[in-house]
XYZ file of C-alpha atoms in Angstrom:
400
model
C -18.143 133.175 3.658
C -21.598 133.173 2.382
C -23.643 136.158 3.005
C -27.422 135.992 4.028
C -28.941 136.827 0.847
C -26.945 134.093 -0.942
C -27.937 131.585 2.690
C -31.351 132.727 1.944
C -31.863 131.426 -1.694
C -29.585 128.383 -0.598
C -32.695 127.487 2.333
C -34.843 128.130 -0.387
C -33.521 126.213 -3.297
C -32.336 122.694 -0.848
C -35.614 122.974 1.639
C -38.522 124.428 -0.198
C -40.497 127.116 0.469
C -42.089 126.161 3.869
C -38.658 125.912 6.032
C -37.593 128.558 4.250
C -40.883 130.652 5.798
C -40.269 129.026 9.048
C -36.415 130.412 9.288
C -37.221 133.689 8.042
C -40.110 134.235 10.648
C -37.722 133.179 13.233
C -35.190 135.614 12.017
C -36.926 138.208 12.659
C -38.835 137.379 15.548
C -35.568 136.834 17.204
C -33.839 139.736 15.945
C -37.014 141.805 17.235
C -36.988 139.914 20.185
C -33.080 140.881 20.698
C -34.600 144.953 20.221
C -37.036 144.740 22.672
C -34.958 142.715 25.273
C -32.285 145.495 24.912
C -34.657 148.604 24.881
C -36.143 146.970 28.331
C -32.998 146.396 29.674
C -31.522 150.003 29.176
C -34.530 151.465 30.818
C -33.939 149.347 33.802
C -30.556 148.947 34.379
C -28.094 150.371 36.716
C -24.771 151.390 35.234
C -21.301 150.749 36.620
C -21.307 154.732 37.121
C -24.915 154.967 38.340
C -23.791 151.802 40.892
C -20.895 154.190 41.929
C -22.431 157.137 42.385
C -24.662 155.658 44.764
C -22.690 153.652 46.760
C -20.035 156.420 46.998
C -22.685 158.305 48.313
C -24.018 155.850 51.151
C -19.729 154.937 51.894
C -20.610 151.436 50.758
C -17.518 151.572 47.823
C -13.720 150.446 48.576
C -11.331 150.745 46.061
C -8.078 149.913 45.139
C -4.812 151.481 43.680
C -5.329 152.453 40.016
C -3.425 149.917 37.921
C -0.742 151.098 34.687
C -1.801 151.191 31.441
C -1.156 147.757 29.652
C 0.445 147.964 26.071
C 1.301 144.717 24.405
C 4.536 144.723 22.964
C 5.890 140.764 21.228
C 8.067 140.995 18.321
C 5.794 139.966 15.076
C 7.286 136.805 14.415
C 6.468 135.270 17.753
C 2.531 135.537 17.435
C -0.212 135.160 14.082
C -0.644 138.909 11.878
C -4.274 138.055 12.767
C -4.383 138.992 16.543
C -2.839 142.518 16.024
C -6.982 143.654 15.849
C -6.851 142.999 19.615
C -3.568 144.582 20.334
C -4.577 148.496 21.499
C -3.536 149.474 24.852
C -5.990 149.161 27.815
C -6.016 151.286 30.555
C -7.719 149.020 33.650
C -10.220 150.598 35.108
C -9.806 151.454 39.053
C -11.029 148.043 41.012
C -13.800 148.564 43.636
C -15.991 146.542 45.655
C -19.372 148.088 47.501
C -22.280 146.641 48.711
C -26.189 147.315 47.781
C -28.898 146.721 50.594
C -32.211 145.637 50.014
C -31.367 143.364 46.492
C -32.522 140.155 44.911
C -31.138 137.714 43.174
C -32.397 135.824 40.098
C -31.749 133.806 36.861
C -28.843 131.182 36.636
C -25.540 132.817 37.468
C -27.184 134.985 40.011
C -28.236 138.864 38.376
C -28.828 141.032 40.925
C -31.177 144.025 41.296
C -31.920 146.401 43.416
C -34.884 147.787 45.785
C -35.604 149.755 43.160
C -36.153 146.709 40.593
C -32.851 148.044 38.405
C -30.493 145.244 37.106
C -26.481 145.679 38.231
C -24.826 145.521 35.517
C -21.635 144.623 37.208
C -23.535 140.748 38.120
C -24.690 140.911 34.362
C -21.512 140.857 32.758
C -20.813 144.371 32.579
C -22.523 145.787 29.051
C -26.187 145.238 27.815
C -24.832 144.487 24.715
C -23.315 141.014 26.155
C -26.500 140.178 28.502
C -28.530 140.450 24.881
C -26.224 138.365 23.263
C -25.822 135.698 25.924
C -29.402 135.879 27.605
C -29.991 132.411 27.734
C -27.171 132.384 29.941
C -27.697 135.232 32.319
C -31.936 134.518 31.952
C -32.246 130.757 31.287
C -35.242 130.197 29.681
C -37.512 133.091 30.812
C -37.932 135.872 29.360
C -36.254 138.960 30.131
C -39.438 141.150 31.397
C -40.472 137.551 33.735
C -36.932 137.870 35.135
C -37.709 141.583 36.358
C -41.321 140.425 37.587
C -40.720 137.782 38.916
C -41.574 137.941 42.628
C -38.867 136.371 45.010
C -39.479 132.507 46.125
C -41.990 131.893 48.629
C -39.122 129.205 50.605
C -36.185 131.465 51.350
C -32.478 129.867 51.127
C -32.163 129.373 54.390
C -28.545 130.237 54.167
C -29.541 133.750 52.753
C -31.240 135.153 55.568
C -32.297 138.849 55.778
C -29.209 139.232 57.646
C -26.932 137.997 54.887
C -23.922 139.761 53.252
C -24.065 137.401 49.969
C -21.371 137.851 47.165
C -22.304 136.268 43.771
C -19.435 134.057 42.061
C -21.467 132.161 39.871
C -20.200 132.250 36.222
C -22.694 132.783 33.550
C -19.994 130.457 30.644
C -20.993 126.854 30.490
C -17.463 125.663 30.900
C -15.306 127.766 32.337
C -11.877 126.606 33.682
C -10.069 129.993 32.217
C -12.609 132.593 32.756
C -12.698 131.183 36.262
C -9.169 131.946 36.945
C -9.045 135.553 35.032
C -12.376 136.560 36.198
C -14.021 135.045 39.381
C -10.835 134.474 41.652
C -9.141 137.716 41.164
C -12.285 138.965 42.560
C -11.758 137.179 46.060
C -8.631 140.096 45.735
C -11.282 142.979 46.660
C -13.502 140.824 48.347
C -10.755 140.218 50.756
C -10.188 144.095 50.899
C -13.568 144.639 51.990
C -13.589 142.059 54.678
C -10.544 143.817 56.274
C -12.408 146.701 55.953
C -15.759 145.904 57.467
C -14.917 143.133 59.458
C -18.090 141.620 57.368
C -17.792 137.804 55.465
C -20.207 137.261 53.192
C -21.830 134.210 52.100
C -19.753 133.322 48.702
C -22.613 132.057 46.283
C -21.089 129.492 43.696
C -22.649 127.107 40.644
C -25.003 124.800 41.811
C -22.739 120.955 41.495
C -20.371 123.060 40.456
C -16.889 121.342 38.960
C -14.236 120.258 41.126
C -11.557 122.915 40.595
C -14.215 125.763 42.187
C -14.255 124.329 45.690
C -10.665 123.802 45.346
C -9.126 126.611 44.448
C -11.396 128.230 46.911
C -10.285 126.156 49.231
C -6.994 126.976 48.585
C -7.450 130.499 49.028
C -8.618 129.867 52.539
C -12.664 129.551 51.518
C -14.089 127.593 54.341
C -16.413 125.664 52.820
C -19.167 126.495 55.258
C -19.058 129.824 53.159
C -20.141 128.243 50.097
C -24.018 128.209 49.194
C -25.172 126.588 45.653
C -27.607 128.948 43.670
C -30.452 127.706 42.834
C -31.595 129.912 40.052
C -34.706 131.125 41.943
C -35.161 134.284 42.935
C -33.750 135.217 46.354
C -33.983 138.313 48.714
C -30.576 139.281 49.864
C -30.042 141.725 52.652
C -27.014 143.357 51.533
C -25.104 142.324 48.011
C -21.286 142.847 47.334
C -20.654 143.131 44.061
C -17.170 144.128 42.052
C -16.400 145.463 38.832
C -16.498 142.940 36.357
C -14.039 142.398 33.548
C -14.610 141.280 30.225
C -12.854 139.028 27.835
C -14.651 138.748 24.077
C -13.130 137.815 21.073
C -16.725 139.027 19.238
C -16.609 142.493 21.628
C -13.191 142.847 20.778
C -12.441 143.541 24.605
C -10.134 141.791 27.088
C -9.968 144.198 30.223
C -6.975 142.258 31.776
C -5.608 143.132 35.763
C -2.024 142.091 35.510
C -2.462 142.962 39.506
C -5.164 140.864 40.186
C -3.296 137.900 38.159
C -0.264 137.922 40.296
C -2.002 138.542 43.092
C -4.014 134.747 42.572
C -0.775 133.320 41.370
C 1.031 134.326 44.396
C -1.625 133.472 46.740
C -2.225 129.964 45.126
C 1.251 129.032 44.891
C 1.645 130.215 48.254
C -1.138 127.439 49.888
C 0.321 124.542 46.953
C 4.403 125.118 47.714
C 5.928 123.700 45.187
C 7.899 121.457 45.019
C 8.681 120.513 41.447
C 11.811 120.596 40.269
C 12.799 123.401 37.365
C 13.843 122.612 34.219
C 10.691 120.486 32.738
C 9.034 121.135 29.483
C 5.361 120.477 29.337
C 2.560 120.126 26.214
C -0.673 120.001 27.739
C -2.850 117.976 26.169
C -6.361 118.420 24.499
C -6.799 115.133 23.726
C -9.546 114.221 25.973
C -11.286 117.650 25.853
C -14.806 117.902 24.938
C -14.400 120.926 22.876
C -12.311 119.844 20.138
C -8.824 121.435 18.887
C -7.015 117.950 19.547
C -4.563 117.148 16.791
C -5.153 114.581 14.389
C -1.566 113.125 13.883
C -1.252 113.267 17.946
C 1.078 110.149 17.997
C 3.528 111.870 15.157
C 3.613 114.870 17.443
C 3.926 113.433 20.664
C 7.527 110.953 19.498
C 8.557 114.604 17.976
C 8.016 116.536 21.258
C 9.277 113.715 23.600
C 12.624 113.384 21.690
C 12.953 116.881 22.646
C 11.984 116.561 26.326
C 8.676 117.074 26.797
C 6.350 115.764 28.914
C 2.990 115.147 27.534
C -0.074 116.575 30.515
C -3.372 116.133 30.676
C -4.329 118.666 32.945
C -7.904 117.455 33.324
C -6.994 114.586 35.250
C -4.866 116.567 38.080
C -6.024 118.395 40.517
C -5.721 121.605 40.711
C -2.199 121.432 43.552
C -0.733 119.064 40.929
C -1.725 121.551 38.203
C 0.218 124.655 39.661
C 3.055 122.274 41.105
C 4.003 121.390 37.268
C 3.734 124.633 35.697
C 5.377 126.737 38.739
C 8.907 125.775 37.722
C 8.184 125.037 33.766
C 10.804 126.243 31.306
C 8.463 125.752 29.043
C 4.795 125.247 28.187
C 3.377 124.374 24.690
C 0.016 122.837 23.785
C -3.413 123.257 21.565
C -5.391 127.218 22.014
C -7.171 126.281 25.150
C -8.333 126.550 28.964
C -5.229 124.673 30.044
C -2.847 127.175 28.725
C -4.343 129.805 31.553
C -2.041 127.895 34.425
C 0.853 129.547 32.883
C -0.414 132.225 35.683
C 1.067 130.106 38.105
C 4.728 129.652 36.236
C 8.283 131.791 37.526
C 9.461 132.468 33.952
C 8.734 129.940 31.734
C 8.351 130.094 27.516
C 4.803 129.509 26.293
C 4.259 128.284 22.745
C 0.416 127.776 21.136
C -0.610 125.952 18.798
C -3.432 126.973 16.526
C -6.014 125.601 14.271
C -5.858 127.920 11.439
C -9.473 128.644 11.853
C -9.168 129.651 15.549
C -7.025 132.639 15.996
C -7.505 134.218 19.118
C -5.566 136.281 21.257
C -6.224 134.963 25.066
C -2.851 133.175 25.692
C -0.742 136.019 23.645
C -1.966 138.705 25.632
C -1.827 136.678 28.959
C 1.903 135.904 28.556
C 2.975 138.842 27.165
C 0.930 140.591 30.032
C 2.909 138.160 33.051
C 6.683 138.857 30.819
C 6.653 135.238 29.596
C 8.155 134.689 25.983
C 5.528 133.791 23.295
C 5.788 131.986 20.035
C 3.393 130.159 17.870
C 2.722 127.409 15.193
C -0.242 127.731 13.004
C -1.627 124.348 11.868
C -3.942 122.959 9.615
C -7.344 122.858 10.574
C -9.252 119.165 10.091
C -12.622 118.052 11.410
C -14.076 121.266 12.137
C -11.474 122.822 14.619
C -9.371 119.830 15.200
C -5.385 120.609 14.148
C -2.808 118.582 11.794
C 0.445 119.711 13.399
C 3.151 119.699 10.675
C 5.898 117.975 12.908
C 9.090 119.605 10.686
C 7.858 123.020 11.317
C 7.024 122.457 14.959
C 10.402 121.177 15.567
C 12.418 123.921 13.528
């Protein structure tokens, strides 16, 4: 890997001396620009135990039971030496739910802030750390002191009326099949507590043309759709937010706060509304072929006579809906395929074998942790990475 000093003198010797200038200045304008945003952002921001404290003190907080610690324990050979960074034993933090009077709403997956002009946290992906890194997503293009100015938009939604319990599930990821499924629906978990509770159901705010599989799945968890409002990204007045604890998965944070509770609580509820009907016994690769985000393999017609001759059924799970999705993998034996979003509806298997494959320069952890996490076995097959993050599958090894 090249470090910046030898970057630097690389800029300098191939461009010259004026885009050299131009990159430095915007080094350090940005990196400035990073300080700033997070100084300003610490001084206005309301913690997750701030956020308790206060709602605990109005009775606006439910919670749930306490969940075990997780400890991830696969035998070495079934998963890469280079995920054992992630490996330490989490300890999920208590789930709650409360709700905030007198907020707004603002930016494009829908921060919220309070009377007092504070910014949740809990809508902002939990830690300043990643709203700095991922402004543009949480801000858009505005600054982070216009967000906080900002006043609210002169046309209220008309759906979000002064009266309006709203609850935000509007994911800041530009595309985001598996956080969706970890991280948004398992929230529906509390927000259903809370409804029992208060008798109260919210408006559910979601992406604005959002992709197919949100108003399904909600749908499937018995979201009517007259719930549903699109955000528009401008800043809204809400009478009374719910918000949840939010978890994080980041390779770069090293942090993947999982809910092993809240996953077979969706699973169970999903498959519950689908009833499948599938068969047991198949064996399924899910296919990255037609993904727009690379790691498809390159010899894909070597691997696919190899994997057929021992049963398996080739998927592409972007073409199904998401009923056909869990109907397949409920009553898999096993599921193989590419590092990947598709690998998440394993959630929705009985007991079924998962095998990844990975490009050798993508090596993360998501799909070990999940199936160890839901008692699945685990194995993997490192490949050759070609064309960035593409994968040459070496067919002998796969089918040892």
């Amino acid at each position: 890997m090249t470090n910046k000093p030898e970057k630097a003198v690389n800029i300098l010797k191939e461009d010259g001396v004026w885009k050299f200038t131009a990159q430095t200045f915007s080094y350090f304008r940005n990196m400035f620009g990073d300080r700033l945003s997070q100084a300003y952002i610490q001084n206005n921001v309301l913690t997750r135990e701030e956020l308790l404290s206060r709602c605990s003190k109005e009775n606006r907080v439910w919670h749930l039971d306490p969940e075990p610690l997780i400890t991830y324990d696969i035998p070495d050979n079934g998963r890469p030496p280079e995920l054992e960074q992630y490996l330490s034993s989490y300890q999920p933090d208590p789930p709650f739910i409360c709700e905030i009077p007198s907020c707004t709403l603002a930016g494009p997956s829908a921060l919220g802030f309070t009377d007092q002009n504070n910014l949740i946290l809990e809508t902002g992906g939990g830690q300043v750390d990643l709203l700095i890194n991922r402004r543009t997503d949480f801000f858009g293009e505005k600054s982070v002191r216009d967000i906080f100015s900002e006043r609210p938009s002169d046309t209220p939604h008309p759906n979000l009326s002064s009266e309006s319990h709203v609850f935000p599930l509007v994911p800041f990821y530009d595309q985001y099949y598996y956080h969706w499924n970890l991280l948004y629906l398992p929230k529906l978990r509390l927000l259903q507590h809370y409804e029992n509770q208060t008798g109260n159901r919210p408006t559910i705010l979601i992406e604005n043309e959002p992709p197919s599989f949100v108003p399904e799945t909600l749908s499937l968890l018995g979201i009517d759709s007259s719930r549903l409002v699109e955000w528009s990204g401008e800043k809204q007045n809400v009478s009374n937010l719910i918000v949840t604890n939010y978890r994080i998965h980041s390779t770069g944070m090293n942090v993947f706060e999982q809910s092993y509770d809240a996953y077979l609580w969706l699973s169970n509820e999903l498959k519950s509304a689908v009833n499948p009907k599938q068969s047991s016994g198949r064996k399924l690769y899910i296919s990255r072929q037609q993904a727009d985000r690379g790691r498809k393999v390159s010899n894909y017609a070597a691997v696919e006579e190899a994997i057929e001759s021992y049963g398996f059924e080739p998927v592409v799970m972007e073409s199904l809906s998401i009923q056909e999705q869990i109907n397949l993998v409920s009553r898999a034996d096993v599921i193989m395929g590419p590092h990947g979003a598709g690998l998440v509806n394993m959630i929705y298997a009985e007991d079924t074998t998962v095998i990844e494959l990975f490009p050798e320069n993508v090596l993360k952890p998501h799909f070990y942790m999940l199936a160890d996490l839901m008692g699945f076995e685990y194995a993997s097959l490192v490949a050759k990475s070609v064309g960035g993050n593409n994968l040459y599958v070496n067919t002998d090894e796969l089918c040892e």
